Amino acid sequence: MATASVAFKSREDHRKQIELEEARKAGLAPAEVDEDGKEINPHIPQYMSSAPWYLDNSQKPSLRHQRKWKSDPNYSKSWYDRGAKVYQAEKYRKGACENCGAMTHDAKSCMERPRKVGAKWTNKHIAPDEKVESFELDYDGKRDRWNGYDTSSYARVVERYEARDAARSKHLKEQQLKKLEEKNSNESDEALASDEDNYEDDLRVDEAKVDESKQMDFAKVEKRVRTTGGGSTGTVRNLRIREDTAKYLLNLDVNSAHYDPKTRSMREDPLPDADPNEKFYGGDNQYRNSGQALEFKQLNIHAWDAFDKGQDIHMQAAPSQAELLYKNYKVIKEKLKTQTKDTIMEKYGNAASEEELPRELLLGQSERQVEYDRAGRIIKGQETVLPKSKYEEDVYINNHTSVWGSWWKDHQWGYKCCKQTIRNSYCTGAAGIKAAEAATDLMKANIAHKEATEELPAPVEEKRLATWGTEVPDDLVLDEKLLAEALRKENERKKEEKDERKRKYNVRWNDEVTPEDMEAYRMTKIHHDDPMKNFLR
């Protein structure tokens, strides 16, 4: 860790500083201490441990610039006074706890023993009031897990463990005395040797108390310093058994199995020609494709396929459900496989069995060659062949006893059983035939009755309708001159309507309409159904 000093350093000093930082990170050197006497984590990066240039930098390393130096006077770091009592009452007070008599809580949250119902209140029955406090803690105070911790409580823990160790050592000494007394008895030398071995095993109180120099199968032992940066007491040991050869050292040939140092995997067998009984490692694929690993892979594949087909199954979310479904799937699959096998053997027989083949199958075999067309009809190879249709024959639907097309009447096909001409109708049988015949007879009778009672319509006198929709009176007489004048005016009006340039600004109208005007309008009016309307001017 870089110090706060910015003085010039030589190359040798810079190298020593880097080595010291690496030793601190590895836990082999004590951590750096700030001006308050606290250890500084050596893993803190330099951009966090170095103070900005605009702050008052001291020569000693410090992390004061990372802390909040402005404290709020309203915040407090004190904690609750646990178990403190405030006032001891001599008689029961109104509104106090009905169980213990304290005023600081109610009966629901009371922690005292339940009081007998109907018992009289005395001074020794009334509990004192607890001390109720409220603090306004800051951000760190709310999250301080050791706030309010009583160090005296840890002393009781130490005493308990020391008493346990003392009792254990006392018990071992008593066992030692008993075994020494047994040595004086008439026992063999072998029994004495075994007792000495058992005595040595009993003296092993804890593995951590054994001398580290006597530990076997361990690498170089180095003392670690307990630091804030992650170092811990004890030794640095390599627990790999040195008798086992690493898999990348089994075959040093560059063309042998590939070893990936990043994932520490070697999928192929490094010694494929070696004796299988002598080699203990055959590649990572050997473990992946055998035993429970293969079953687990098949379980995952089944879960993926089932999820793709719409089932709510997930191997990681509900592994028990996925395994149960996979077991049911295997049982059903095996059952269907057996059922299919039995069906085939029942139809074609089993040549491997000792049972005789059925007579129908033996006599039905022949060496005659038969040719078929695409429709399934026999072309060559059989002389007498019954004609067959490529459609389904003798298949009755909707309760019919005959097929469609078995009955013909009035240029319509139908069913012979019920004489219906509707294709997908339901069969009504003989009752339907009688009802149909009765309906036909009734219809013929109604037609004959209608023809007999039908009379010719009376002749209607043609009436001449007027132009305005009423009947033309017999005494109506039109003046030829007035009619010619009305026709001329009507033609001029229509010409003005066609040519907008001749339209006048002041519109005039006349509400007095004569019979000649109406007749002129009727004569010049163009009817849409008139075939000569396009030739009128």
mmCIF file of N, CA, C and O in Angstrom, residues 287-362:
data_model
loop_
_atom_site.group_PDB
_atom_site.id
_atom_site.type_symbol
_atom_site.label_atom_id
_atom_site.label_comp_id
_atom_site.label_asym_id
_atom_site.label_seq_id
_atom_site.Cartn_x
_atom_site.Cartn_y
_atom_site.Cartn_z
ATOM 1 N N TYR A 287 -16.304 -39.903 -16.679
ATOM 2 C CA TYR A 287 -17.205 -39.672 -15.558
ATOM 3 C C TYR A 287 -18.515 -39.038 -16.012
ATOM 4 O O TYR A 287 -19.556 -39.228 -15.390
ATOM 5 N N ARG A 288 -18.456 -38.266 -17.104
ATOM 6 C CA ARG A 288 -19.671 -37.594 -17.571
ATOM 7 C C ARG A 288 -20.633 -38.551 -18.282
ATOM 8 O O ARG A 288 -21.832 -38.302 -18.332
ATOM 9 N N ASN A 289 -20.116 -39.629 -18.866
ATOM 10 C CA ASN A 289 -20.937 -40.548 -19.650
ATOM 11 C C ASN A 289 -21.158 -41.878 -18.957
ATOM 12 O O ASN A 289 -21.418 -42.894 -19.610
ATOM 13 N N SER A 290 -21.057 -41.891 -17.653
ATOM 14 C CA SER A 290 -21.252 -43.142 -16.930
ATOM 15 C C SER A 290 -21.828 -42.830 -15.556
ATOM 16 O O SER A 290 -21.673 -41.716 -15.042
ATOM 17 N N GLY A 291 -22.473 -43.832 -14.973
ATOM 18 C CA GLY A 291 -22.975 -43.697 -13.614
ATOM 19 C C GLY A 291 -24.126 -42.719 -13.501
ATOM 20 O O GLY A 291 -24.957 -42.572 -14.401
ATOM 21 N N GLN A 292 -24.166 -42.019 -12.395
ATOM 22 C CA GLN A 292 -25.254 -41.091 -12.126
ATOM 23 C C GLN A 292 -25.158 -39.833 -12.972
ATOM 24 O O GLN A 292 -26.163 -39.129 -13.119
ATOM 25 N N ALA A 293 -23.977 -39.508 -13.497
ATOM 26 C CA ALA A 293 -23.850 -38.319 -14.339
ATOM 27 C C ALA A 293 -24.677 -38.465 -15.610
ATOM 28 O O ALA A 293 -25.326 -37.510 -16.053
ATOM 29 N N LEU A 294 -24.683 -39.672 -16.197
ATOM 30 C CA LEU A 294 -25.472 -39.898 -17.408
ATOM 31 C C LEU A 294 -26.974 -39.831 -17.106
ATOM 32 O O LEU A 294 -27.748 -39.266 -17.889
ATOM 33 N N GLU A 295 -27.378 -40.369 -15.976
ATOM 34 C CA GLU A 295 -28.789 -40.293 -15.597
ATOM 35 C C GLU A 295 -29.220 -38.845 -15.355
ATOM 36 O O GLU A 295 -30.321 -38.438 -15.734
ATOM 37 N N PHE A 296 -28.347 -38.083 -14.737
ATOM 38 C CA PHE A 296 -28.671 -36.666 -14.501
ATOM 39 C C PHE A 296 -28.765 -35.894 -15.818
ATOM 40 O O PHE A 296 -29.600 -35.001 -15.975
ATOM 41 N N LYS A 297 -27.917 -36.238 -16.773
ATOM 42 C CA LYS A 297 -27.981 -35.580 -18.082
ATOM 43 C C LYS A 297 -29.301 -35.914 -18.790
ATOM 44 O O LYS A 297 -29.953 -35.035 -19.375
ATOM 45 N N GLN A 298 -29.706 -37.171 -18.738
ATOM 46 C CA GLN A 298 -30.975 -37.554 -19.353
ATOM 47 C C GLN A 298 -32.167 -36.896 -18.661
ATOM 48 O O GLN A 298 -33.151 -36.529 -19.307
ATOM 49 N N LEU A 299 -32.058 -36.702 -17.350
ATOM 50 C CA LEU A 299 -33.120 -36.013 -16.619
ATOM 51 C C LEU A 299 -33.236 -34.557 -17.069
ATOM 52 O O LEU A 299 -34.333 -34.023 -17.244
ATOM 53 N N ASN A 300 -32.104 -33.897 -17.284
ATOM 54 C CA ASN A 300 -32.116 -32.512 -17.767
ATOM 55 C C ASN A 300 -32.709 -32.424 -19.169
ATOM 56 O O ASN A 300 -33.495 -31.519 -19.478
ATOM 57 N N ILE A 301 -32.342 -33.357 -20.032
ATOM 58 C CA ILE A 301 -32.860 -33.344 -21.403
ATOM 59 C C ILE A 301 -34.375 -33.555 -21.400
ATOM 60 O O ILE A 301 -35.115 -32.897 -22.144
ATOM 61 N N HIS A 302 -34.853 -34.456 -20.554
ATOM 62 C CA HIS A 302 -36.302 -34.680 -20.461
ATOM 63 C C HIS A 302 -37.020 -33.428 -19.960
ATOM 64 O O HIS A 302 -38.113 -33.081 -20.446
ATOM 65 N N ALA A 303 -36.431 -32.710 -18.993
ATOM 66 C CA ALA A 303 -37.052 -31.488 -18.484
ATOM 67 C C ALA A 303 -37.106 -30.406 -19.564
ATOM 68 O O ALA A 303 -38.106 -29.689 -19.691
ATOM 69 N N TRP A 304 -36.050 -30.296 -20.370
ATOM 70 C CA TRP A 304 -36.039 -29.301 -21.459
ATOM 71 C C TRP A 304 -37.111 -29.629 -22.499
ATOM 72 O O TRP A 304 -37.855 -28.744 -22.940
ATOM 73 N N ASP A 305 -37.178 -30.885 -22.897
ATOM 74 C CA ASP A 305 -38.165 -31.281 -23.917
ATOM 75 C C ASP A 305 -39.591 -31.086 -23.402
ATOM 76 O O ASP A 305 -40.472 -30.637 -24.157
ATOM 77 N N ALA A 306 -39.818 -31.429 -22.133
ATOM 78 C CA ALA A 306 -41.169 -31.268 -21.583
ATOM 79 C C ALA A 306 -41.552 -29.793 -21.494
ATOM 80 O O ALA A 306 -42.704 -29.417 -21.728
ATOM 81 N N PHE A 307 -40.596 -28.934 -21.168
ATOM 82 C CA PHE A 307 -40.889 -27.493 -21.106
ATOM 83 C C PHE A 307 -41.185 -26.927 -22.484
ATOM 84 O O PHE A 307 -42.052 -26.065 -22.641
ATOM 85 N N ASP A 308 -40.475 -27.409 -23.509
ATOM 86 C CA ASP A 308 -40.738 -26.948 -24.876
ATOM 87 C C ASP A 308 -42.117 -27.376 -25.361
ATOM 88 O O ASP A 308 -42.724 -26.698 -26.197
ATOM 89 N N LYS A 309 -42.627 -28.497 -24.848
ATOM 90 C CA LYS A 309 -43.938 -28.991 -25.270
ATOM 91 C C LYS A 309 -45.085 -28.427 -24.453
ATOM 92 O O LYS A 309 -46.221 -28.829 -24.643
ATOM 93 N N GLY A 310 -44.787 -27.498 -23.524
ATOM 94 C CA GLY A 310 -45.852 -26.796 -22.818
ATOM 95 C C GLY A 310 -46.044 -27.191 -21.374
ATOM 96 O O GLY A 310 -46.901 -26.616 -20.704
ATOM 97 N N GLN A 311 -45.284 -28.126 -20.834
ATOM 98 C CA GLN A 311 -45.450 -28.514 -19.440
ATOM 99 C C GLN A 311 -44.701 -27.542 -18.529
ATOM 100 O O GLN A 311 -43.626 -27.063 -18.873
ATOM 101 N N ASP A 312 -45.296 -27.270 -17.362
ATOM 102 C CA ASP A 312 -44.689 -26.365 -16.386
ATOM 103 C C ASP A 312 -43.708 -27.162 -15.526
ATOM 104 O O ASP A 312 -44.031 -27.640 -14.444
ATOM 105 N N ILE A 313 -42.487 -27.296 -16.015
ATOM 106 C CA ILE A 313 -41.458 -28.086 -15.331
ATOM 107 C C ILE A 313 -40.132 -27.352 -15.433
ATOM 108 O O ILE A 313 -39.822 -26.758 -16.474
ATOM 109 N N HIS A 314 -39.392 -27.349 -14.321
ATOM 110 C CA HIS A 314 -38.098 -26.676 -14.294
ATOM 111 C C HIS A 314 -37.173 -27.472 -13.383
ATOM 112 O O HIS A 314 -37.523 -27.766 -12.229
ATOM 113 N N MET A 315 -36.006 -27.814 -13.895
ATOM 114 C CA MET A 315 -35.101 -28.697 -13.170
ATOM 115 C C MET A 315 -34.524 -28.014 -11.939
ATOM 116 O O MET A 315 -34.344 -28.651 -10.895
ATOM 117 N N GLN A 316 -34.220 -26.724 -12.022
ATOM 118 C CA GLN A 316 -33.613 -26.025 -10.889
ATOM 119 C C GLN A 316 -34.665 -25.547 -9.899
ATOM 120 O O GLN A 316 -34.422 -25.518 -8.697
ATOM 121 N N ALA A 317 -35.846 -25.129 -10.389
ATOM 122 C CA ALA A 317 -36.870 -24.604 -9.493
ATOM 123 C C ALA A 317 -37.573 -25.717 -8.717
ATOM 124 O O ALA A 317 -37.848 -25.555 -7.524
ATOM 125 N N ALA A 318 -37.898 -26.821 -9.379
ATOM 126 C CA ALA A 318 -38.595 -27.937 -8.727
ATOM 127 C C ALA A 318 -37.941 -29.251 -9.140
ATOM 128 O O ALA A 318 -38.446 -29.960 -10.020
ATOM 129 N N PRO A 319 -36.791 -29.605 -8.548
ATOM 130 C CA PRO A 319 -36.091 -30.833 -8.966
ATOM 131 C C PRO A 319 -36.850 -32.108 -8.613
ATOM 132 O O PRO A 319 -36.819 -33.071 -9.355
ATOM 133 N N SER A 320 -37.559 -32.101 -7.478
ATOM 134 C CA SER A 320 -38.305 -33.308 -7.088
ATOM 135 C C SER A 320 -39.441 -33.575 -8.069
ATOM 136 O O SER A 320 -39.694 -34.723 -8.456
ATOM 137 N N GLN A 321 -40.125 -32.515 -8.484
ATOM 138 C CA GLN A 321 -41.202 -32.681 -9.459
ATOM 139 C C GLN A 321 -40.660 -33.189 -10.790
ATOM 140 O O GLN A 321 -41.252 -34.072 -11.429
ATOM 141 N N ALA A 322 -39.505 -32.626 -11.236
ATOM 142 C CA ALA A 322 -38.924 -33.060 -12.503
ATOM 143 C C ALA A 322 -38.506 -34.532 -12.449
ATOM 144 O O ALA A 322 -38.728 -35.284 -13.405
ATOM 145 N N GLU A 323 -37.933 -34.958 -11.321
ATOM 146 C CA GLU A 323 -37.517 -36.359 -11.200
ATOM 147 C C GLU A 323 -38.720 -37.298 -11.169
ATOM 148 O O GLU A 323 -38.696 -38.379 -11.768
ATOM 149 N N LEU A 324 -39.797 -36.890 -10.495
ATOM 150 C CA LEU A 324 -40.998 -37.724 -10.445
ATOM 151 C C LEU A 324 -41.636 -37.853 -11.828
ATOM 152 O O LEU A 324 -42.052 -38.947 -12.235
ATOM 153 N N LEU A 325 -41.706 -36.763 -12.577
ATOM 154 C CA LEU A 325 -42.262 -36.819 -13.925
ATOM 155 C C LEU A 325 -41.401 -37.685 -14.838
ATOM 156 O O LEU A 325 -41.923 -38.393 -15.715
ATOM 157 N N TYR A 326 -40.076 -37.623 -14.636
ATOM 158 C CA TYR A 326 -39.192 -38.442 -15.464
ATOM 159 C C TYR A 326 -39.391 -39.925 -15.166
ATOM 160 O O TYR A 326 -39.374 -40.760 -16.081
ATOM 161 N N LYS A 327 -39.596 -40.275 -13.895
ATOM 162 C CA LYS A 327 -39.847 -41.674 -13.546
ATOM 163 C C LYS A 327 -41.166 -42.158 -14.148
ATOM 164 O O LYS A 327 -41.242 -43.265 -14.698
ATOM 165 N N ASN A 328 -42.198 -41.322 -14.065
ATOM 166 C CA ASN A 328 -43.481 -41.694 -14.675
ATOM 167 C C ASN A 328 -43.357 -41.832 -16.187
ATOM 168 O O ASN A 328 -43.967 -42.718 -16.795
ATOM 169 N N TYR A 329 -42.553 -40.969 -16.787
ATOM 170 C CA TYR A 329 -42.343 -41.034 -18.239
ATOM 171 C C TYR A 329 -41.669 -42.350 -18.630
ATOM 172 O O TYR A 329 -42.051 -42.992 -19.620
ATOM 173 N N LYS A 330 -40.674 -42.784 -17.867
ATOM 174 C CA LYS A 330 -39.992 -44.032 -18.186
ATOM 175 C C LYS A 330 -40.928 -45.232 -18.020
ATOM 176 O O LYS A 330 -40.887 -46.160 -18.831
ATOM 177 N N VAL A 331 -41.786 -45.192 -16.990
ATOM 178 C CA VAL A 331 -42.722 -46.307 -16.794
ATOM 179 C C VAL A 331 -43.721 -46.380 -17.943
ATOM 180 O O VAL A 331 -44.002 -47.455 -18.500
ATOM 181 N N ILE A 332 -44.267 -45.224 -18.340
ATOM 182 C CA ILE A 332 -45.242 -45.208 -19.438
ATOM 183 C C ILE A 332 -44.586 -45.598 -20.755
ATOM 184 O O ILE A 332 -45.168 -46.330 -21.570
ATOM 185 N N LYS A 333 -43.348 -45.151 -20.973
ATOM 186 C CA LYS A 333 -42.642 -45.499 -22.207
ATOM 187 C C LYS A 333 -42.381 -46.997 -22.296
ATOM 188 O O LYS A 333 -42.567 -47.619 -23.356
ATOM 189 N N GLU A 334 -41.974 -47.577 -21.190
ATOM 190 C CA GLU A 334 -41.721 -49.022 -21.179
ATOM 191 C C GLU A 334 -43.024 -49.802 -21.379
ATOM 192 O O GLU A 334 -43.036 -50.832 -22.064
ATOM 193 N N LYS A 335 -44.111 -49.283 -20.811
ATOM 194 C CA LYS A 335 -45.404 -49.951 -20.969
ATOM 195 C C LYS A 335 -45.859 -49.902 -22.424
ATOM 196 O O LYS A 335 -46.338 -50.914 -22.973
ATOM 197 N N LEU A 336 -45.714 -48.752 -23.085
ATOM 198 C CA LEU A 336 -46.098 -48.639 -24.493
ATOM 199 C C LEU A 336 -45.211 -49.501 -25.375
ATOM 200 O O LEU A 336 -45.679 -50.105 -26.357
ATOM 201 N N LYS A 337 -43.937 -49.576 -25.028
ATOM 202 C CA LYS A 337 -43.019 -50.406 -25.809
ATOM 203 C C LYS A 337 -43.407 -51.877 -25.713
ATOM 204 O O LYS A 337 -43.420 -52.603 -26.720
ATOM 205 N N THR A 338 -43.739 -52.315 -24.509
ATOM 206 C CA THR A 338 -44.166 -53.707 -24.328
ATOM 207 C C THR A 338 -45.489 -53.976 -25.039
ATOM 208 O O THR A 338 -45.675 -55.039 -25.647
ATOM 209 N N GLN A 339 -46.397 -53.007 -24.980
ATOM 210 C CA GLN A 339 -47.688 -53.176 -25.636
ATOM 211 C C GLN A 339 -47.538 -53.265 -27.150
ATOM 212 O O GLN A 339 -48.180 -54.096 -27.808
ATOM 213 N N THR A 340 -46.673 -52.426 -27.724
ATOM 214 C CA THR A 340 -46.424 -52.480 -29.169
ATOM 215 C C THR A 340 -45.787 -53.806 -29.565
ATOM 216 O O THR A 340 -46.138 -54.413 -30.595
ATOM 217 N N LYS A 341 -44.877 -54.274 -28.740
ATOM 218 C CA LYS A 341 -44.219 -55.553 -29.030
ATOM 219 C C LYS A 341 -45.210 -56.708 -28.985
ATOM 220 O O LYS A 341 -45.197 -57.593 -29.856
ATOM 221 N N ASP A 342 -46.092 -56.679 -27.990
ATOM 222 C CA ASP A 342 -47.094 -57.743 -27.893
ATOM 223 C C ASP A 342 -48.064 -57.709 -29.067
ATOM 224 O O ASP A 342 -48.491 -58.763 -29.562
ATOM 225 N N THR A 343 -48.414 -56.509 -29.526
ATOM 226 C CA THR A 343 -49.328 -56.399 -30.667
ATOM 227 C C THR A 343 -48.714 -56.971 -31.932
ATOM 228 O O THR A 343 -49.362 -57.697 -32.700
ATOM 229 N N ILE A 344 -47.424 -56.667 -32.159
ATOM 230 C CA ILE A 344 -46.744 -57.189 -33.357
ATOM 231 C C ILE A 344 -46.603 -58.700 -33.283
ATOM 232 O O ILE A 344 -46.827 -59.423 -34.271
ATOM 233 N N MET A 345 -46.239 -59.200 -32.115
ATOM 234 C CA MET A 345 -46.075 -60.656 -31.972
ATOM 235 C C MET A 345 -47.416 -61.377 -32.079
ATOM 236 O O MET A 345 -47.476 -62.502 -32.578
ATOM 237 N N GLU A 346 -48.485 -60.733 -31.606
ATOM 238 C CA GLU A 346 -49.789 -61.358 -31.727
ATOM 239 C C GLU A 346 -50.252 -61.433 -33.178
ATOM 240 O O GLU A 346 -50.934 -62.375 -33.580
ATOM 241 N N LYS A 347 -49.838 -60.462 -33.978
ATOM 242 C CA LYS A 347 -50.274 -60.433 -35.375
ATOM 243 C C LYS A 347 -49.396 -61.300 -36.270
ATOM 244 O O LYS A 347 -49.906 -62.048 -37.124
ATOM 245 N N TYR A 348 -48.098 -61.250 -36.102
ATOM 246 C CA TYR A 348 -47.167 -61.943 -36.992
ATOM 247 C C TYR A 348 -46.514 -63.168 -36.355
ATOM 248 O O TYR A 348 -45.841 -63.927 -37.056
ATOM 249 N N GLY A 349 -46.681 -63.314 -35.044
ATOM 250 C CA GLY A 349 -46.071 -64.462 -34.400
ATOM 251 C C GLY A 349 -44.644 -64.176 -33.980
ATOM 252 O O GLY A 349 -44.026 -63.179 -34.373
ATOM 253 N N ASN A 350 -44.114 -65.102 -33.195
ATOM 254 C CA ASN A 350 -42.759 -64.980 -32.680
ATOM 255 C C ASN A 350 -41.960 -66.183 -33.134
ATOM 256 O O ASN A 350 -42.217 -67.312 -32.713
ATOM 257 N N ALA A 351 -40.989 -65.932 -34.016
ATOM 258 C CA ALA A 351 -40.182 -67.033 -34.544
ATOM 259 C C ALA A 351 -39.235 -67.595 -33.498
ATOM 260 O O ALA A 351 -38.796 -68.752 -33.607
ATOM 261 N N ALA A 352 -38.894 -66.785 -32.479
ATOM 262 C CA ALA A 352 -37.960 -67.259 -31.457
ATOM 263 C C ALA A 352 -38.622 -68.152 -30.432
ATOM 264 O O ALA A 352 -37.935 -68.857 -29.692
ATOM 265 N N SER A 353 -39.942 -68.147 -30.358
ATOM 266 C CA SER A 353 -40.621 -68.972 -29.363
ATOM 267 C C SER A 353 -40.763 -70.407 -29.876
ATOM 268 O O SER A 353 -40.648 -70.699 -31.069
ATOM 269 N N GLU A 354 -41.037 -71.286 -28.971
ATOM 270 C CA GLU A 354 -41.175 -72.695 -29.315
ATOM 271 C C GLU A 354 -42.604 -73.049 -29.724
ATOM 272 O O GLU A 354 -42.866 -74.194 -30.087
ATOM 273 N N GLU A 355 -43.516 -72.097 -29.664
ATOM 274 C CA GLU A 355 -44.891 -72.387 -30.036
ATOM 275 C C GLU A 355 -45.016 -72.544 -31.549
ATOM 276 O O GLU A 355 -44.264 -71.922 -32.314
ATOM 277 N N GLU A 356 -45.983 -73.347 -31.961
ATOM 278 C CA GLU A 356 -46.194 -73.571 -33.384
ATOM 279 C C GLU A 356 -46.927 -72.382 -34.004
ATOM 280 O O GLU A 356 -47.746 -71.720 -33.354
ATOM 281 N N LEU A 357 -46.595 -72.119 -35.267
ATOM 282 C CA LEU A 357 -47.242 -71.017 -35.958
ATOM 283 C C LEU A 357 -48.687 -71.365 -36.254
ATOM 284 O O LEU A 357 -49.035 -72.538 -36.442
ATOM 285 N N PRO A 358 -49.567 -70.393 -36.272
ATOM 286 C CA PRO A 358 -50.981 -70.689 -36.554
ATOM 287 C C PRO A 358 -51.158 -71.244 -37.964
ATOM 288 O O PRO A 358 -50.387 -70.954 -38.881
ATOM 289 N N ARG A 359 -52.203 -72.066 -38.108
ATOM 290 C CA ARG A 359 -52.455 -72.741 -39.391
ATOM 291 C C ARG A 359 -52.814 -71.736 -40.476
ATOM 292 O O ARG A 359 -52.442 -71.912 -41.630
ATOM 293 N N GLU A 360 -53.529 -70.679 -40.123
ATOM 294 C CA GLU A 360 -53.905 -69.689 -41.125
ATOM 295 C C GLU A 360 -52.690 -69.005 -41.732
ATOM 296 O O GLU A 360 -52.621 -68.722 -42.922
ATOM 297 N N LEU A 361 -51.686 -68.737 -40.878
ATOM 298 C CA LEU A 361 -50.481 -68.073 -41.380
ATOM 299 C C LEU A 361 -49.654 -69.008 -42.255
ATOM 300 O O LEU A 361 -49.060 -68.590 -43.255
ATOM 301 N N LEU A 362 -49.613 -70.303 -41.894
ATOM 302 C CA LEU A 362 -48.831 -71.243 -42.694
ATOM 303 C C LEU A 362 -49.467 -71.474 -44.061
ATOM 304 O O LEU A 362 -48.795 -71.482 -45.093
#
